[in-house]
PDB file of C-alpha atoms in Angstrom:
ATOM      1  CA  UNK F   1    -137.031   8.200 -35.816  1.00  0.00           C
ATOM      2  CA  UNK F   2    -138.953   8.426 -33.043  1.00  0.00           C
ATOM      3  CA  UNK F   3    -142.289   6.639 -31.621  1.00  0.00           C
ATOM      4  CA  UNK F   4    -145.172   8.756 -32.897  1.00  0.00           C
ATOM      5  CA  UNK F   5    -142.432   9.026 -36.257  1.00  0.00           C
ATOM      6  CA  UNK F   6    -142.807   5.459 -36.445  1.00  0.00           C
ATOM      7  CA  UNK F   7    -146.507   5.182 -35.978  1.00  0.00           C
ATOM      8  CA  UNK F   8    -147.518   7.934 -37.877  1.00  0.00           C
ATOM      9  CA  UNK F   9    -145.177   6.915 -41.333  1.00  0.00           C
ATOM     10  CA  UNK F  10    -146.113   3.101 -41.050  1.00  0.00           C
ATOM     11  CA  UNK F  11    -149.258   1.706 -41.540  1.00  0.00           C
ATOM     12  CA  UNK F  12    -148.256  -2.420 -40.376  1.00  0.00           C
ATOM     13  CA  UNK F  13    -151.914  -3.130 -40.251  1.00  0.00           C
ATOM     14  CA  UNK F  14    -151.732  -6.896 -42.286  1.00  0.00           C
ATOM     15  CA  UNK F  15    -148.033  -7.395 -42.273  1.00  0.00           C
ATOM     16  CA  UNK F  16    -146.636 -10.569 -40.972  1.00  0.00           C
ATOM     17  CA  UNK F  17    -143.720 -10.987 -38.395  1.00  0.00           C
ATOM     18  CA  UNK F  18    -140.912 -13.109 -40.397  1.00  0.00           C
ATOM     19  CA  UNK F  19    -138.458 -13.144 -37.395  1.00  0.00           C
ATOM     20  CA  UNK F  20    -137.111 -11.141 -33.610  1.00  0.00           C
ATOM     21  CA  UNK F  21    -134.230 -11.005 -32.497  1.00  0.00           C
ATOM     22  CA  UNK F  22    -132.982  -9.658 -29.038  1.00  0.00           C
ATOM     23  CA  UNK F  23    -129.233  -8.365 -28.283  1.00  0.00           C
ATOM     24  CA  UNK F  24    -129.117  -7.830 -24.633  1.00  0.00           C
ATOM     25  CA  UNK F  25    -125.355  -6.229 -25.036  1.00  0.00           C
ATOM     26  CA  UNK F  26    -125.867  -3.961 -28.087  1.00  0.00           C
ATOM     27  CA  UNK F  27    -129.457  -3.385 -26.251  1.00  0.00           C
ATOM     28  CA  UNK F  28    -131.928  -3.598 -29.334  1.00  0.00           C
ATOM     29  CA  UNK F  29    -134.243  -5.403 -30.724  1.00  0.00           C
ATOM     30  CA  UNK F  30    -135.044  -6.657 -34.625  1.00  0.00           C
ATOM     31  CA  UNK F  31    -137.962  -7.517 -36.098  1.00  0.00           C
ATOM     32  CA  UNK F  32    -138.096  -8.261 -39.985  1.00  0.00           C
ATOM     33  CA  UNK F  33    -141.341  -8.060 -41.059  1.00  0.00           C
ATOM     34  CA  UNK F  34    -143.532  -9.178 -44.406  1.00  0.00           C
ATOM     35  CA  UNK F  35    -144.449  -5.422 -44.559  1.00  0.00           C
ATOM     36  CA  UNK F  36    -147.552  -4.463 -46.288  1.00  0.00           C
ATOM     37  CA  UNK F  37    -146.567  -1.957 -48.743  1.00  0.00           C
ATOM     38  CA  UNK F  38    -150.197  -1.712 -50.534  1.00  0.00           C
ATOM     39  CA  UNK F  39    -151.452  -0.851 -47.086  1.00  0.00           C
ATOM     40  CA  UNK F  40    -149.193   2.714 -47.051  1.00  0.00           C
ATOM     41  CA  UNK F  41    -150.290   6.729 -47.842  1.00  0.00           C
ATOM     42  CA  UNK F  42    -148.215   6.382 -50.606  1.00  0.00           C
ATOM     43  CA  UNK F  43    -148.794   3.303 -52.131  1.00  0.00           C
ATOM     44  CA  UNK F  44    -148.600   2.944 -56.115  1.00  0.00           C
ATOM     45  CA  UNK F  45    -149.976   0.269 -57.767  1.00  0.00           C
ATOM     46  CA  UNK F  46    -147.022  -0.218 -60.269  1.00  0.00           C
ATOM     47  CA  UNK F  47    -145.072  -1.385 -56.959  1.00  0.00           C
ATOM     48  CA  UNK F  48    -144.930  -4.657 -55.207  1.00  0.00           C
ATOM     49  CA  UNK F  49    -148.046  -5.393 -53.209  1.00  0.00           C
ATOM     50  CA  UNK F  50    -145.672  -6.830 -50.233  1.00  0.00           C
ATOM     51  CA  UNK F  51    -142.155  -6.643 -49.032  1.00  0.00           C
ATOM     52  CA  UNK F  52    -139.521  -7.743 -46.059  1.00  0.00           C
ATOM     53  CA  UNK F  53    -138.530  -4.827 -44.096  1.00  0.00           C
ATOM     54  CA  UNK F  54    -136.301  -4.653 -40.772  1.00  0.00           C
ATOM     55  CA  UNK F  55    -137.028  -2.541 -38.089  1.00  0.00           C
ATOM     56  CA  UNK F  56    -134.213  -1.760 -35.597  1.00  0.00           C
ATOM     57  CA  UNK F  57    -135.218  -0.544 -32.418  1.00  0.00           C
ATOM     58  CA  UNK F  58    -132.028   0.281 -30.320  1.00  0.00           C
ATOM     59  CA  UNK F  59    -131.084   2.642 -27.191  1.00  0.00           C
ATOM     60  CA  UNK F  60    -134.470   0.458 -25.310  1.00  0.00           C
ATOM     61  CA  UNK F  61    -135.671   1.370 -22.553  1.00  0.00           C
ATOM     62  CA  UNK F  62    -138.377  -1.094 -22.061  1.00  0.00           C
ATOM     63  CA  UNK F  63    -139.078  -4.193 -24.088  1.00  0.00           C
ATOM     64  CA  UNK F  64    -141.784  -6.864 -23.792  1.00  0.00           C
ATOM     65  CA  UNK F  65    -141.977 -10.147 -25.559  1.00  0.00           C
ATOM     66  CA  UNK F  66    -144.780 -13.117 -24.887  1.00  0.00           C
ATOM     67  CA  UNK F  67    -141.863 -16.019 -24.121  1.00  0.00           C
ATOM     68  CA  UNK F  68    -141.764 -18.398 -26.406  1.00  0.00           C
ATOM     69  CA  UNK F  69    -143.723 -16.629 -29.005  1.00  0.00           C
ATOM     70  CA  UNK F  70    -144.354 -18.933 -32.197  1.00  0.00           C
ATOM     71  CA  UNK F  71    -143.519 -16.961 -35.590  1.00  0.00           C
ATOM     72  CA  UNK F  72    -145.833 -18.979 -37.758  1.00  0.00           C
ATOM     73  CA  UNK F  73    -148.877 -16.958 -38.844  1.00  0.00           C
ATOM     74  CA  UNK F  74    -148.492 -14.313 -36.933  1.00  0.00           C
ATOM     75  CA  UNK F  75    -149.861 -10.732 -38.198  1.00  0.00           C
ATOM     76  CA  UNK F  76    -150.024  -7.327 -36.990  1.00  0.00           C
ATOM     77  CA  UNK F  77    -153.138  -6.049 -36.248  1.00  0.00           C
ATOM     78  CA  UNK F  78    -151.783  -2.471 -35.206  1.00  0.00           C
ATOM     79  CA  UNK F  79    -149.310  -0.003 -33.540  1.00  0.00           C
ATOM     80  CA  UNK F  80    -150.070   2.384 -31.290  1.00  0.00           C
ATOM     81  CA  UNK F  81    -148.586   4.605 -28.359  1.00  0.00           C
ATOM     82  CA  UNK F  82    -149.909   3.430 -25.021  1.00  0.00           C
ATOM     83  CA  UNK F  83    -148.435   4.545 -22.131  1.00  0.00           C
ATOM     84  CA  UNK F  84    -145.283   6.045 -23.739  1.00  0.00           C
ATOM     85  CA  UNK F  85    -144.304   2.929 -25.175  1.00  0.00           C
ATOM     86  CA  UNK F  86    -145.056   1.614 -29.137  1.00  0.00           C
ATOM     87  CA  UNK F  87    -147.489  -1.679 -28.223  1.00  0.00           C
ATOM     88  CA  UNK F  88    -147.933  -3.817 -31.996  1.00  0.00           C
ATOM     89  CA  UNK F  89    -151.374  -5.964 -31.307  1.00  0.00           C
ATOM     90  CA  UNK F  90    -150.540  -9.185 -32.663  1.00  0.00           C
ATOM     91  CA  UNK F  91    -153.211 -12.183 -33.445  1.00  0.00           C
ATOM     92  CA  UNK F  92    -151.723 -15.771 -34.059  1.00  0.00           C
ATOM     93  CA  UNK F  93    -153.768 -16.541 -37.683  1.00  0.00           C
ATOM     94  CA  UNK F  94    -154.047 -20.166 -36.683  1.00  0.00           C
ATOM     95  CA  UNK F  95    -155.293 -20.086 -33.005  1.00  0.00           C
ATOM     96  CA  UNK F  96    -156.972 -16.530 -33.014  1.00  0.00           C
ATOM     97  CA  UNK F  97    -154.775 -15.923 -29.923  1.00  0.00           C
ATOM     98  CA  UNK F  98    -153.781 -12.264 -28.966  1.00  0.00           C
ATOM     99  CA  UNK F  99    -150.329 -10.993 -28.043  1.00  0.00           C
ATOM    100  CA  UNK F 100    -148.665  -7.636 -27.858  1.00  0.00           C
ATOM    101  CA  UNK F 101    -144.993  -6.665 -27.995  1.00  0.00           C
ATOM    102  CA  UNK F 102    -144.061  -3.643 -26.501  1.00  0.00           C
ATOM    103  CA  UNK F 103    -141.114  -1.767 -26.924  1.00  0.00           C
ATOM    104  CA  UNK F 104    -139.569   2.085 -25.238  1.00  0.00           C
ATOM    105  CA  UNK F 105    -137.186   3.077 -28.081  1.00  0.00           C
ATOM    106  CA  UNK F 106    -137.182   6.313 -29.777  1.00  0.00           C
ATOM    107  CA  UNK F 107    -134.635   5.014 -31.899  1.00  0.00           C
ATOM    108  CA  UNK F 108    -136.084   3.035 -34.740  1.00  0.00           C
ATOM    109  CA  UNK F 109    -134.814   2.424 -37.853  1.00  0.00           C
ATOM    110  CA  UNK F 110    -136.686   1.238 -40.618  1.00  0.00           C
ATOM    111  CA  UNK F 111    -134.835  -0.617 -43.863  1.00  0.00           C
ATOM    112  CA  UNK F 112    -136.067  -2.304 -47.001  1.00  0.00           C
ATOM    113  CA  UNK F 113    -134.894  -6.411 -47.665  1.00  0.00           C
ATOM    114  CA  UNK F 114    -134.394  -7.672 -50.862  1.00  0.00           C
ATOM    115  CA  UNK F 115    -136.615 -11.212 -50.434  1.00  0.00           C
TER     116      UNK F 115
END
């Protein structure tokens, strides 16, 4: 799928980044995410309130990581389109610090974990 695909099908408002991963020679990037189900459209209440999911961005054209970027506590505050790249606004829980990831791919793939 594409960028606005992406943004428009997935509300990751409140999920948590579990891990990244960069491949520089297959040129994409992995993020497996505590994903928020309870937070989508389509949400039923019969259904697990959260989930891991992996989201494969490949084919990138542009990709921006803070270095050294802690995984402990950090959330997603939101995704957008900004300057025809997908920016996630990230907030570490435990320091309050902002960080953003950006990432030019309009090929994401989105999969479900078993946890």
């Amino acid at each position: 799928m594409n960028k606005q695909d992406f943004v428009n099908n997935y509300n990751m408002h409140d999920s948590l980044i579990n891990d990244i991963s960069y491949s520089k020679e297959k040129n994409e990037f992995i993020m497996v995410i505590d994903f928020a189900f309870w937070m989508q459209k389509n949400y039923q209440p019969n259904k697990p309130e959260t989930g891991l999911i992996k989201v494969k961005f490949s084919n990138l054209k542009k990709i921006i990581v803070p270095e050294d970027m802690k995984l402990d506590d950090i959330s997603i505050i939101q995704t957008l389109i900004e300057n025809d790249s997908l920016k996630f606004s990230l907030m570490n829980d435990i320091t309050d610090e902002y960080l953003e990831i950006i990432i030019d791919s309009d090929n994401i793939e989105v999969s479900e974990l078993n946890k």
